[in-house]
Amino acid sequence: MTTLETPAPLTTGRPGLRPPRIVASRGAPRVRRENTLPGVVVAEALGADVVAVDVRVTADGVAVLLHDETLGRMWGDGRRVAEVSWCDVARLGNGLDRIPRLDAVLERLAGCSASLVIGLADPADAEAAVRTVAAADTGSDDTVRVAWRGTVAAMTAVRSLLPDADVWLPWDTLGPPTSAQVRELRPSTLDLDVAFLIPATVRAAHTLGLCVAVWTVDDPEPTRWATRLGADLVLTEDVATVHAVLAAAERDGWSRPVREPSEAEVAGRAQTLAHRIAHEVIAFTREHRIDPDAGDAAARVAALDRSIEQHVRGRVRAVFPEHGFVGEEYGVAPGDKHRWYVDPVDGSRNLMNGVPWTSTSLCLTRSGRPLVGVVADPWRGEVLEARRGRGATERDRVLRLDDAPRPLAGAVVGTELDGTHPWPGFAAFVDALAARSCAVRIPGSGTLTIAQVAAGRGIGACMPAFDPVDHAAAVLLVHEAGGVVLTLDGPVDDFPPVGAPFLAAHPGAADELFAVWTAAVAGAEPTS
């Protein structure tokens, strides 16, 4: 039987498309405050088929609508809701914009056409939430239909308390659900971030008899794209927009736009998007800086890696839903002729040990040729970006390397190890440069080491093997800044072959540095 780990292929689109059901995420947060009774009412009035809310439990066991563990983000109170009584929670806010009890929401939706899906993050909250739903079930036709979504642990708790529950199985940051989880939870629906939506996943879910729910879809093209792939439900914070898009597509047809955007149009939009993503990643990385003395640093770095890549994929999907991906954490996602390469944290060993030298890289290619590359340095707060044929910049500074000859004496050359080992010829390379009074540095992030050449910091950098996930954006930066990229066979215009050693250099030092490097790799010291 097909499993979610080994999905069968699926072609995009299907005959006789039917619009997915619209799920209002957290009510109607574009109109009213999220997870409030007015938000639920507005979502139902706007035509949502399902209203999705988040539930937490107070210190005295009352199930209330709240997404976060604490009351700080939405209600200005930094305490954990699990430590606050219902009476104190009820005092927050003003007028109708208050935290409602779950039973009040169930009462308000009774007799309405919209059903309710309850999100749980903490399995400890499941008992109170299930008890509240059971108390509201009158057995009549007016009783609200309820489904459940959230973490695997929370859904396991719901299933144990409510054997007949309608459970959604999440595709979380650790990867796809396992066959064991499908057997144990008996879900009706696969619940996944739009970042992970691909045709094969839809086919696998449908083969297993599961519906597919996708979150969060707020824009027209991702809405049409998710529908063409066969999504059964779309979770959105903008019910009105998604409703209008689906109605128009149902009226006019689901075909793609007649005119394909030009390479220049795609590159321009992609550069703007990549720039914004880079600044978001910088803020996120600095906010989640790893304390090496806090314990389990490796697990926290891995979690940060996954969170950043998931965020990047989701942001790109919202603008370019049909583009493909290759990522450090989540591998390959098929797409059209465009493909994004993303390395969420290059220099994870540095991050794990509190060394502020890491980077995030993002590169868009079209039919294998680079279009846009961005390298984000969280610790300097810098975003180095390049667009094919348009040069490279850092903030308002144009990155441009002159053609003047540059001696190796007194210069710095960057490199990285091959994993944790020196690459072949490494010792000879260091010795040859030392004889020329040129220093070698091993900073610990290949992406950032190469990007520094484009920024004019250091005279060159050499890497043991090209990997587009790690190096594509930085290589484009060097090219667009006027630098030279070489393999052992000489200069390359786009990317080096995958796995090939390569050198990035200032044009004024490229010839001499290339001679030193190739001689060291070949095992012979070059003549002076």
XYZ file of C-alpha atoms in Angstrom, residues 48-341:
294
model
C -16.304 30.097 5.732
C -17.243 26.418 5.580
C -15.178 25.700 8.692
C -13.905 27.931 11.491
C -10.539 26.934 12.980
C -9.724 28.085 16.502
C -6.925 27.395 18.980
C -7.687 26.218 22.487
C -5.710 26.442 25.720
C -6.830 25.655 29.258
C -6.715 27.994 32.248
C -5.370 27.137 35.690
C -8.856 26.160 36.865
C -9.590 23.918 33.872
C -11.606 26.217 31.567
C -11.055 25.746 27.826
C -10.540 29.139 26.166
C -9.576 30.394 22.704
C -5.885 31.276 22.569
C -3.077 30.304 20.209
C 0.021 31.081 22.271
C 1.168 29.498 25.493
C 1.271 32.936 27.100
C -1.128 35.887 27.063
C 1.551 38.358 25.998
C 1.344 38.705 22.204
C -2.411 39.255 21.965
C -3.411 40.484 25.399
C -0.370 42.218 26.909
C 0.005 39.849 29.865
C 3.217 37.814 29.946
C 1.868 34.999 32.119
C 1.215 31.492 30.865
C -2.522 30.957 30.516
C -2.168 27.634 32.352
C -1.158 29.632 35.452
C -4.061 32.119 35.301
C -7.635 31.533 36.495
C -10.591 32.018 34.158
C -11.771 35.029 36.162
C -8.480 36.817 35.514
C -8.431 35.793 31.849
C -11.978 37.123 31.388
C -10.891 40.594 32.525
C -8.435 41.027 29.656
C -9.467 43.046 26.603
C -12.548 45.218 26.342
C -16.078 45.064 25.005
C -16.557 41.979 22.848
C -12.820 41.746 22.125
C -12.065 39.370 24.940
C -10.823 35.812 25.238
C -13.936 33.632 24.909
C -14.628 30.277 26.479
C -14.864 27.358 24.084
C -18.403 26.592 25.214
C -19.483 30.119 24.185
C -18.161 29.511 20.664
C -19.921 26.160 20.433
C -23.165 27.814 21.522
C -22.748 30.626 18.973
C -22.155 28.228 16.057
C -25.009 25.886 16.999
C -27.404 25.686 14.083
C -24.986 27.413 11.675
C -23.727 25.812 8.494
C -20.074 26.267 9.482
C -18.359 23.496 11.409
C -15.521 23.936 13.921
C -11.988 22.580 14.021
C -10.235 22.874 17.368
C -6.457 23.220 17.457
C -4.497 21.848 20.408
C -0.771 22.193 20.943
C -0.543 20.746 24.459
C -1.873 17.222 25.079
C -2.561 18.282 28.677
C -5.342 20.543 27.330
C -7.149 17.734 25.542
C -9.266 16.520 28.474
C -10.840 19.918 29.213
C -11.460 20.602 25.526
C -13.053 17.194 24.914
C -15.183 17.575 28.039
C -16.429 20.983 26.845
C -17.359 19.640 23.410
C -19.135 16.634 24.933
C -21.175 18.902 27.221
C -22.332 20.974 24.243
C -23.451 17.914 22.247
C -27.239 17.817 22.539
C -27.611 15.086 19.946
C -29.767 17.371 17.779
C -29.138 18.611 14.258
C -28.112 21.968 15.710
C -25.029 20.519 17.393
C -21.816 21.899 15.910
C -19.721 19.426 13.956
C -16.246 19.382 15.483
C -12.874 18.192 14.165
C -9.489 18.302 15.891
C -6.030 19.369 14.739
C -2.681 20.073 16.366
C 0.451 18.222 17.410
C 0.692 14.455 17.131
C 0.855 14.184 20.924
C -2.302 16.276 21.337
C -4.153 14.301 18.668
C -3.125 11.058 20.356
C -4.635 12.378 23.596
C -7.861 13.351 21.806
C -8.133 9.934 20.173
C -7.703 8.163 23.523
C -10.441 10.313 25.097
C -12.813 10.380 22.135
C -12.581 7.193 20.025
C -14.915 8.553 17.334
C -13.228 11.961 17.017
C -12.584 13.477 13.601
C -8.805 13.949 13.822
C -6.457 15.765 11.441
C -2.910 14.408 11.256
C -0.198 17.079 11.071
C 2.809 17.128 8.775
C 5.128 18.906 11.191
C 8.680 20.254 11.025
C 10.138 16.792 11.676
C 8.763 15.511 8.383
C 5.828 13.533 7.012
C 3.602 11.399 9.240
C 4.566 7.766 9.599
C 2.430 4.777 8.691
C 2.225 3.939 12.399
C 0.723 7.355 13.147
C -1.834 6.886 10.389
C -2.834 3.492 11.818
C -2.999 4.680 15.428
C -4.757 8.012 14.924
C -7.090 6.958 12.071
C -7.212 10.559 10.751
C -9.659 11.943 8.229
C -7.316 14.658 6.990
C -3.646 15.381 6.373
C -2.875 18.846 7.771
C 0.171 20.489 6.196
C 1.876 23.811 5.672
C 1.665 25.073 2.090
C 5.480 24.988 2.183
C 5.279 21.186 1.970
C 2.480 20.903 -0.579
C 3.589 18.951 -3.642
C 1.610 16.806 -6.099
C 3.000 13.502 -4.802
C 1.853 14.262 -1.256
C -1.709 14.938 -2.413
C -1.788 11.667 -4.345
C -0.394 9.723 -1.382
C -2.952 11.216 1.012
C -5.856 10.540 -1.339
C -4.645 6.980 -1.902
C -4.843 6.481 1.869
C -8.359 7.933 1.914
C -7.291 11.190 3.562
C -8.431 14.681 2.714
C -5.710 17.336 2.375
C -5.896 20.583 4.355
C -3.331 23.288 3.495
C -2.338 26.291 5.578
C -1.993 29.273 5.377
C -3.311 30.352 1.947
C -4.234 34.037 1.644
C -3.363 35.050 -1.919
C -4.991 34.366 -5.297
C -2.328 32.315 -7.107
C -1.543 29.935 -4.211
C -5.308 29.435 -3.833
C -5.708 28.432 -7.477
C -2.536 26.332 -7.367
C -3.581 24.397 -4.245
C -6.955 23.742 -5.857
C -5.355 22.475 -9.079
C -3.218 20.081 -7.022
C -6.330 18.688 -5.348
C -6.346 20.248 -1.855
C -9.668 19.566 -0.141
C -9.507 22.383 2.414
C -7.551 25.638 2.525
C -6.943 27.437 5.795
C -6.838 31.197 5.374
C -6.747 34.391 7.384
C -8.469 36.205 4.517
C -11.767 34.429 3.901
C -13.148 37.166 1.665
C -10.227 37.077 -0.780
C -10.067 33.279 -1.007
C -13.850 33.074 -1.407
C -13.728 35.601 -4.278
C -10.807 33.835 -5.986
C -12.530 30.449 -5.846
C -15.818 31.878 -7.106
C -14.082 33.610 -10.034
C -12.031 30.537 -10.918
C -15.108 28.341 -10.808
C -16.840 30.778 -13.152
C -13.935 31.426 -15.526
C -12.003 28.156 -15.337
C -8.909 27.006 -13.494
C -6.381 27.412 -16.280
C -3.067 29.160 -15.695
C -2.511 32.723 -16.941
C -2.161 32.891 -20.737
C 0.986 35.056 -20.638
C 4.016 33.597 -18.891
C 5.982 36.294 -17.045
C 9.354 37.192 -18.526
C 12.634 36.280 -16.883
C 13.124 39.934 -15.922
C 9.709 40.103 -14.252
C 10.315 36.929 -12.279
C 13.810 38.020 -11.262
C 12.608 41.440 -10.106
C 9.836 40.009 -7.954
C 12.126 37.280 -6.679
C 14.831 39.710 -5.601
C 12.320 41.812 -3.680
C 10.943 38.703 -2.011
C 14.380 37.246 -1.199
C 15.468 40.576 0.314
C 12.467 40.588 2.645
C 12.930 36.946 3.583
C 16.594 37.570 4.388
C 15.732 40.334 6.853
C 13.044 38.157 8.441
C 15.565 35.345 8.856
C 18.115 37.704 10.404
C 15.582 38.809 13.030
C 14.451 35.237 13.692
C 18.000 33.891 14.029
C 19.068 36.626 16.414
C 15.917 36.169 18.481
C 16.612 32.431 18.769
C 20.354 32.675 19.374
C 21.678 29.420 20.778
C 23.200 29.409 24.250
C 25.867 26.656 24.130
C 25.705 26.300 27.921
C 21.943 25.687 28.007
C 22.228 22.027 26.980
C 21.085 20.110 23.908
C 22.416 22.802 21.588
C 22.517 20.415 18.628
C 18.779 19.716 18.864
C 17.984 23.421 19.121
C 20.141 24.242 16.098
C 18.408 21.471 14.138
C 15.014 22.878 15.126
C 16.117 26.371 14.069
C 17.323 24.968 10.731
C 13.939 23.386 10.060
C 11.964 26.424 11.180
C 13.903 28.777 8.895
C 13.613 26.531 5.854
C 9.894 25.999 6.457
C 9.420 29.769 6.711
C 11.390 30.388 3.515
C 9.466 27.761 1.550
C 6.153 29.098 2.775
C 7.016 32.695 1.882
C 8.135 31.692 -1.605
C 5.049 29.503 -2.122
C 2.831 32.528 -1.421
C 4.354 34.380 -4.405
C 5.643 31.613 -6.692
C 3.636 28.486 -5.839
C 4.791 26.502 -8.864
C 8.522 26.995 -8.338
C 10.625 24.047 -7.199
C 12.912 23.798 -4.168
C 16.084 22.107 -3.056
C 16.760 22.616 0.640
C 19.231 21.477 3.261
C 16.507 20.180 5.582
C 13.557 19.125 3.408
C 15.229 18.079 0.174
C 13.693 18.386 -3.281
C 10.218 19.639 -4.126
C 9.409 19.506 -7.847
C 8.232 22.531 -9.767
C 8.457 24.316 -13.089
C 11.666 25.541 -14.760
C 12.419 27.713 -11.711
C 14.159 26.235 -8.683
C 15.137 27.779 -5.354
C 18.158 26.556 -3.403
